[in-house]
């Protein structure tokens, strides 16, 4: 597979638009968790840039931890069978937990994560996603905080990738003219 050129990425959400929305989300989250400490869990790799920007604007105390997950299989990233590659270091029992994801697509990864994390006994468990793509949903998931609703196109940038490329772009764009377009249009 060859790497598409950067010109193949059409801007969908500008750096400024993202910054404004992330700041709004941080303000809302900080108000909702006032007086409490939040365990912010980032799901790698896609969430890293969003999480870094979000937590720096939050005004409540935070503890940050990460999980790396991957789908089993080859072309089945939406199979819903998720493998934990790297687990959390933090115990969650009795804690207020905020799960941070870059994108909610079929919802299968999130459903697995919520089931898994609930079993660890947190006091509360909420979900914050930068992008929600409801057109692709296979299971009902209602995130507590959503940055943007996005169309059913393959998005890259600001942490999200196409074959590990484009994560570093400061904006979010749609990748046009992909080779071998399949069911994993994110
Ligand atoms: C993306 C995203 C979610 C998942 C959402 O991760 O970060 O974890 O897909 O898809 P779903 O709602 O259909 O389950 P991806 O597998 O692209 O890995 P990455 O975070 O390393 O980019």
XYZ file of C-alpha atoms and ligand atoms in Angstrom:
208
model
C 0.000 0.000 0.000
C 1.408 3.376 -0.934
C 1.012 6.398 1.320
C -1.512 8.871 -0.100
C -0.112 12.375 -0.513
C -1.100 15.031 1.961
C -2.987 16.758 -0.869
C -5.417 13.815 -0.759
C -6.625 15.088 2.632
C -9.516 17.569 2.412
C -9.918 19.667 5.532
C -13.078 18.940 7.486
C -12.345 20.560 10.865
C -9.736 23.289 11.110
C -7.183 23.590 13.875
C -9.050 26.634 15.194
C -12.434 24.894 15.152
C -11.001 21.919 17.018
C -9.303 24.135 19.609
C -12.526 26.047 20.279
C -14.543 22.861 20.728
C -11.939 21.153 22.910
C -11.948 24.184 25.159
C -15.763 24.019 25.433
C -15.600 20.322 26.277
C -12.934 20.914 28.928
C -15.051 23.630 30.528
C -18.140 21.408 30.624
C -16.261 18.418 31.955
C -14.566 20.549 34.617
C -17.939 21.923 35.722
C -19.487 18.451 35.845
C -16.639 17.048 37.942
C -16.217 20.082 40.191
C -14.649 19.129 43.517
C -13.661 15.659 42.314
C -10.549 14.080 40.892
C -10.967 12.405 37.523
C -9.117 9.416 36.170
C -8.790 10.226 32.476
C -8.173 7.144 30.373
C -6.896 7.565 26.841
C -7.272 4.768 24.330
C -4.189 4.528 22.147
C -3.238 5.401 19.756
C -5.926 7.637 18.329
C -6.758 9.654 21.444
C -3.329 10.980 22.360
C -3.447 14.462 20.835
C -7.059 15.096 21.820
C -6.391 13.938 25.374
C -3.267 16.089 25.660
C -5.174 19.205 24.620
C -8.258 18.376 26.698
C -6.536 17.725 30.025
C -4.438 20.873 29.763
C -7.655 22.879 29.695
C -9.399 21.026 32.503
C -9.479 22.759 35.866
C -10.203 19.752 38.104
C -7.434 17.442 39.315
C -6.731 14.602 36.915
C -4.832 11.349 36.896
C -3.998 10.133 33.407
C -3.633 6.567 32.278
C -3.665 4.797 28.929
C -4.819 1.553 27.406
C -3.788 0.179 24.049
C -6.391 -1.977 22.379
C -6.602 -3.681 19.034
C -9.177 -5.715 17.186
C -8.528 -9.363 16.641
C -8.176 -10.542 13.064
C -6.968 -8.858 9.926
C -9.638 -6.929 8.061
C -12.065 -7.123 10.956
C -11.400 -4.023 12.977
C -15.122 -3.702 13.559
C -15.514 -7.314 14.726
C -16.056 -6.200 18.303
C -13.530 -8.714 19.560
C -11.010 -6.470 21.227
C -7.648 -7.385 22.640
C -6.070 -5.342 25.424
C -2.475 -4.858 24.298
C -1.450 -2.643 27.230
C -3.620 -2.397 30.299
C -4.044 0.425 32.803
C -1.713 0.873 35.720
C -4.368 2.604 37.862
C -6.965 0.737 39.880
C -10.414 2.161 39.151
C -12.369 1.002 42.161
C -14.392 3.844 43.649
C -12.930 6.394 41.206
C -14.550 8.804 38.763
C -13.426 7.631 35.354
C -13.581 9.451 32.037
C -12.800 7.403 28.953
C -11.388 9.472 26.092
C -11.532 8.302 22.476
C -10.834 9.988 19.177
C -13.728 8.441 17.311
C -16.857 6.422 17.916
C -17.701 4.453 14.814
C -19.490 1.073 15.058
C -19.312 1.408 18.848
C -17.991 -2.134 19.237
C -14.653 -1.091 20.736
C -16.402 1.226 23.166
C -18.920 -1.409 24.204
C -16.101 -3.814 24.997
C -14.195 -1.160 26.933
C -17.209 -0.074 28.951
C -18.025 -3.673 29.914
C -14.414 -4.274 30.855
C -13.971 -1.080 32.877
C -17.314 -1.390 34.673
C -16.147 -4.692 36.096
C -13.327 -2.806 37.843
C -15.839 -1.032 40.106
C -15.474 2.688 39.290
C -17.751 5.101 41.132
C -18.692 6.645 37.804
C -17.771 5.972 34.207
C -18.320 8.475 31.411
C -17.249 8.706 27.811
C -15.810 11.633 25.898
C -15.266 11.281 22.157
C -13.866 13.891 19.851
C -15.792 12.584 16.847
C -19.006 10.644 16.625
C -20.006 8.922 13.415
C -23.551 7.761 14.179
C -24.156 6.572 10.607
C -21.824 3.616 11.268
C -23.165 2.537 14.644
C -23.795 -1.182 15.203
C -24.504 -1.076 18.931
C -26.211 1.579 20.985
C -23.682 3.765 22.750
C -24.441 7.262 23.938
C -21.274 9.169 24.733
C -21.549 11.760 27.502
C -19.385 14.319 25.717
C -19.052 14.668 21.944
C -16.825 17.117 20.120
C -18.189 16.774 16.621
C -20.621 14.635 14.701
C -18.831 13.678 11.491
C -20.073 12.279 8.170
C -19.419 8.722 7.056
C -16.054 9.470 5.485
C -12.539 8.297 6.324
C -11.134 10.899 8.673
C -7.463 11.460 9.468
C -5.385 13.919 11.460
C -5.243 15.179 15.043
C -4.352 11.677 16.218
C -6.346 9.588 13.731
C -4.606 7.747 10.963
C -4.700 5.952 7.673
C -2.240 3.047 7.945
C -0.421 5.001 10.698
C -0.042 8.061 8.444
C -1.427 11.561 9.048
C -1.780 11.342 12.835
C 0.389 14.453 13.153
C -1.824 16.743 11.073
C -3.049 19.620 13.275
C -6.463 19.550 11.604
C -8.955 16.785 10.780
C -9.556 15.922 7.178
C -11.229 13.406 4.908
C -9.032 11.124 2.910
C -10.104 11.049 -0.704
C -9.450 8.433 -3.407
C -8.283 5.667 -1.090
C -7.028 2.420 -2.576
C -8.959 -0.731 -1.704
C -11.748 1.029 0.152
C -13.435 -1.439 2.475
C -15.772 -1.669 5.409
C -13.457 0.142 7.780
C -14.211 3.639 6.486
C -13.277 5.805 9.405
C -10.288 3.582 16.280
C -10.741 4.434 17.459
C -11.542 3.474 18.283
C -12.123 2.534 17.251
C -13.537 2.935 16.990
O -9.117 2.914 16.624
O -9.659 4.966 18.170
O -10.728 2.774 19.216
O -11.357 2.676 16.055
O -14.116 2.045 16.090
P -15.435 1.241 16.440
O -16.426 2.196 17.055
O -15.921 0.751 15.078
O -15.091 0.109 17.337
P -8.205 2.168 15.558
O -8.589 0.729 15.505
O -8.236 2.921 14.266
O -6.780 2.257 16.238
P -5.920 3.546 16.658
O -6.599 4.170 17.865
O -4.578 2.989 16.996
O -5.876 4.506 15.501
